[in-house]
Amino acid sequence: MKIQPITESRYRKLLWTYIALTLATIVSSLFPIYSENLETAYNAEPETWFISHYWIAVPGATIFALTWVAGLIGLFFFKNWARALSTYTTLMGFFIYTLIGTSLHSGLESAFIEASATLWGIILALSYFSPISEKFER
């Protein structure tokens, strides 16, 4: 099997695939596949300080989401700032996870989350360490 070089078209297809996996994660979360007992136990968990303070959580989540979208759009157009913004947004996401606390996902949701996270890592790595990285340096 011969590995094909990354091209602008292939890179953009990876971005579209990432978006599709992210949307699949959102859609699958609307149709949970776990027991009522598990959901009841999850709902009994205490809220974290961050989540219970909506006046911080909502604007913070909005800013984070807009920053993520801006970075994603910038990657489509090979903007140099988009690589850094997307990397920093990813790192910030790891910090935000600790503020959110416990989460409950079905196996399907987890599969989509893991697939999209893995693909996101590939996209960021290609942005910096492949021939496509030259497109970002214009």
mmCIF file of C-alpha atoms in Angstrom:
data_model
loop_
_atom_site.group_PDB
_atom_site.id
_atom_site.type_symbol
_atom_site.label_atom_id
_atom_site.label_comp_id
_atom_site.label_asym_id
_atom_site.label_seq_id
_atom_site.Cartn_x
_atom_site.Cartn_y
_atom_site.Cartn_z
ATOM 1 C CA MET A 1 0.000 0.000 0.000
ATOM 2 C CA LYS A 2 1.395 3.348 -1.026
ATOM 3 C CA ILE A 3 0.778 6.317 1.234
ATOM 4 C CA GLN A 4 -0.575 9.270 -0.699
ATOM 5 C CA PRO A 5 0.841 12.722 0.016
ATOM 6 C CA ILE A 6 -1.396 15.189 1.784
ATOM 7 C CA THR A 7 -2.902 17.751 -0.555
ATOM 8 C CA GLU A 8 -5.122 20.756 0.072
ATOM 9 C CA SER A 9 -8.111 18.699 -1.045
ATOM 10 C CA ARG A 10 -7.304 15.763 1.242
ATOM 11 C CA TYR A 11 -6.632 18.111 4.147
ATOM 12 C CA ARG A 12 -10.014 19.783 3.668
ATOM 13 C CA LYS A 13 -11.686 16.362 3.458
ATOM 14 C CA LEU A 14 -10.164 15.552 6.842
ATOM 15 C CA LEU A 15 -11.607 18.805 8.218
ATOM 16 C CA TRP A 16 -15.059 17.948 6.810
ATOM 17 C CA THR A 17 -14.805 14.453 8.270
ATOM 18 C CA TYR A 18 -13.938 15.985 11.640
ATOM 19 C CA ILE A 19 -16.993 18.241 11.425
ATOM 20 C CA ALA A 20 -19.178 15.255 10.503
ATOM 21 C CA LEU A 21 -17.879 13.259 13.491
ATOM 22 C CA THR A 22 -18.451 16.226 15.792
ATOM 23 C CA LEU A 23 -22.033 16.602 14.542
ATOM 24 C CA ALA A 24 -22.555 12.841 14.896
ATOM 25 C CA THR A 25 -21.443 13.175 18.526
ATOM 26 C CA ILE A 26 -23.986 15.926 19.127
ATOM 27 C CA VAL A 27 -26.800 14.008 17.422
ATOM 28 C CA SER A 28 -25.988 10.783 19.288
ATOM 29 C CA SER A 29 -26.120 12.666 22.585
ATOM 30 C CA LEU A 30 -29.754 13.522 21.845
ATOM 31 C CA PHE A 31 -30.614 9.808 21.819
ATOM 32 C CA PRO A 32 -28.930 8.338 24.899
ATOM 33 C CA ILE A 33 -28.397 4.580 25.009
ATOM 34 C CA TYR A 34 -28.020 3.988 28.734
ATOM 35 C CA SER A 35 -30.331 2.947 31.529
ATOM 36 C CA GLU A 36 -32.548 5.230 33.565
ATOM 37 C CA ASN A 37 -30.735 4.016 36.684
ATOM 38 C CA LEU A 38 -27.426 5.242 35.309
ATOM 39 C CA GLU A 39 -28.954 8.560 34.296
ATOM 40 C CA THR A 40 -30.507 8.954 37.755
ATOM 41 C CA ALA A 41 -27.144 8.278 39.392
ATOM 42 C CA TYR A 42 -25.474 10.802 37.078
ATOM 43 C CA ASN A 43 -28.108 13.443 37.833
ATOM 44 C CA ALA A 44 -27.487 12.910 41.565
ATOM 45 C CA GLU A 45 -23.843 13.965 41.136
ATOM 46 C CA PRO A 46 -23.134 17.439 42.540
ATOM 47 C CA GLU A 47 -22.607 20.274 40.090
ATOM 48 C CA THR A 48 -19.126 21.718 39.902
ATOM 49 C CA TRP A 49 -18.512 25.299 40.915
ATOM 50 C CA PHE A 50 -18.049 26.296 37.269
ATOM 51 C CA ILE A 51 -21.320 24.761 36.070
ATOM 52 C CA SER A 52 -23.318 26.163 39.001
ATOM 53 C CA HIS A 53 -22.136 29.699 38.178
ATOM 54 C CA TYR A 54 -23.943 30.263 34.888
ATOM 55 C CA TRP A 55 -22.796 33.862 34.672
ATOM 56 C CA ILE A 56 -19.254 32.513 34.144
ATOM 57 C CA ALA A 57 -19.989 29.192 32.402
ATOM 58 C CA VAL A 58 -22.258 30.491 29.626
ATOM 59 C CA PRO A 59 -20.064 33.384 28.436
ATOM 60 C CA GLY A 60 -16.980 31.176 28.856
ATOM 61 C CA ALA A 61 -18.511 28.377 26.772
ATOM 62 C CA THR A 62 -19.663 30.874 24.141
ATOM 63 C CA ILE A 63 -16.213 32.438 23.817
ATOM 64 C CA PHE A 64 -14.623 28.985 23.686
ATOM 65 C CA ALA A 65 -17.041 27.780 20.972
ATOM 66 C CA LEU A 66 -16.566 30.902 18.847
ATOM 67 C CA THR A 67 -12.796 30.624 19.165
ATOM 68 C CA TRP A 68 -12.946 26.947 18.174
ATOM 69 C CA VAL A 69 -15.094 27.757 15.110
ATOM 70 C CA ALA A 70 -12.795 30.629 14.099
ATOM 71 C CA GLY A 71 -9.763 28.336 14.283
ATOM 72 C CA LEU A 72 -11.546 25.627 12.311
ATOM 73 C CA ILE A 73 -12.582 28.071 9.583
ATOM 74 C CA GLY A 74 -9.055 29.469 9.477
ATOM 75 C CA LEU A 75 -7.671 25.958 8.922
ATOM 76 C CA PHE A 76 -9.885 25.600 5.845
ATOM 77 C CA PHE A 77 -8.243 28.704 4.396
ATOM 78 C CA PHE A 78 -4.706 27.822 5.546
ATOM 79 C CA LYS A 79 -4.367 30.909 7.744
ATOM 80 C CA ASN A 80 -1.174 30.916 9.790
ATOM 81 C CA TRP A 81 -2.945 32.157 12.930
ATOM 82 C CA ALA A 82 -5.462 29.286 12.695
ATOM 83 C CA ARG A 83 -2.894 26.651 13.637
ATOM 84 C CA ALA A 84 -1.928 28.431 16.835
ATOM 85 C CA LEU A 85 -5.515 29.355 17.690
ATOM 86 C CA SER A 86 -6.674 25.762 17.158
ATOM 87 C CA THR A 87 -3.810 24.394 19.238
ATOM 88 C CA TYR A 88 -4.440 26.809 22.106
ATOM 89 C CA THR A 89 -8.182 26.149 21.960
ATOM 90 C CA THR A 90 -7.488 22.416 22.195
ATOM 91 C CA LEU A 91 -5.258 22.934 25.232
ATOM 92 C CA MET A 92 -7.870 25.207 26.809
ATOM 93 C CA GLY A 93 -10.461 22.478 26.219
ATOM 94 C CA PHE A 94 -8.453 20.090 28.405
ATOM 95 C CA PHE A 95 -8.577 22.656 31.213
ATOM 96 C CA ILE A 96 -12.312 23.222 30.704
ATOM 97 C CA TYR A 97 -12.985 19.478 31.028
ATOM 98 C CA THR A 98 -11.659 19.626 34.580
ATOM 99 C CA LEU A 99 -14.076 22.455 35.391
ATOM 100 C CA ILE A 100 -17.102 20.629 33.981
ATOM 101 C CA GLY A 101 -16.694 17.556 36.149
ATOM 102 C CA THR A 102 -18.346 14.189 35.652
ATOM 103 C CA SER A 103 -19.893 13.323 32.302
ATOM 104 C CA LEU A 104 -22.073 10.511 31.013
ATOM 105 C CA HIS A 105 -21.799 9.172 27.458
ATOM 106 C CA SER A 106 -23.134 6.120 25.700
ATOM 107 C CA GLY A 107 -20.761 3.812 23.881
ATOM 108 C CA LEU A 108 -21.783 5.359 20.554
ATOM 109 C CA GLU A 109 -21.126 8.882 21.826
ATOM 110 C CA SER A 110 -17.754 7.784 23.202
ATOM 111 C CA ALA A 111 -16.821 6.240 19.848
ATOM 112 C CA PHE A 112 -17.634 9.479 18.028
ATOM 113 C CA ILE A 113 -15.800 11.556 20.645
ATOM 114 C CA GLU A 114 -12.678 9.401 20.423
ATOM 115 C CA ALA A 115 -12.739 9.306 16.620
ATOM 116 C CA SER A 116 -13.139 13.069 16.323
ATOM 117 C CA ALA A 117 -10.440 13.730 18.933
ATOM 118 C CA THR A 118 -8.015 11.408 17.150
ATOM 119 C CA LEU A 119 -8.756 13.009 13.794
ATOM 120 C CA TRP A 120 -8.328 16.476 15.333
ATOM 121 C CA GLY A 121 -4.876 15.468 16.542
ATOM 122 C CA ILE A 122 -4.009 14.259 13.046
ATOM 123 C CA ILE A 123 -5.255 17.523 11.533
ATOM 124 C CA LEU A 124 -3.177 19.628 13.924
ATOM 125 C CA ALA A 125 -0.097 17.465 13.373
ATOM 126 C CA LEU A 126 -0.465 17.730 9.596
ATOM 127 C CA SER A 127 -0.853 21.498 9.930
ATOM 128 C CA TYR A 128 2.595 21.726 11.491
ATOM 129 C CA PHE A 129 4.570 18.681 10.329
ATOM 130 C CA SER A 130 3.675 17.826 6.740
ATOM 131 C CA PRO A 131 4.096 19.371 3.306
ATOM 132 C CA ILE A 132 0.703 21.068 3.805
ATOM 133 C CA SER A 133 2.307 23.174 6.578
ATOM 134 C CA GLU A 134 3.904 25.313 3.858
ATOM 135 C CA LYS A 135 0.415 26.503 2.878
ATOM 136 C CA PHE A 136 0.066 28.036 6.340
ATOM 137 C CA GLU A 137 3.308 29.984 6.068
ATOM 138 C CA ARG A 138 2.228 32.254 3.226
#
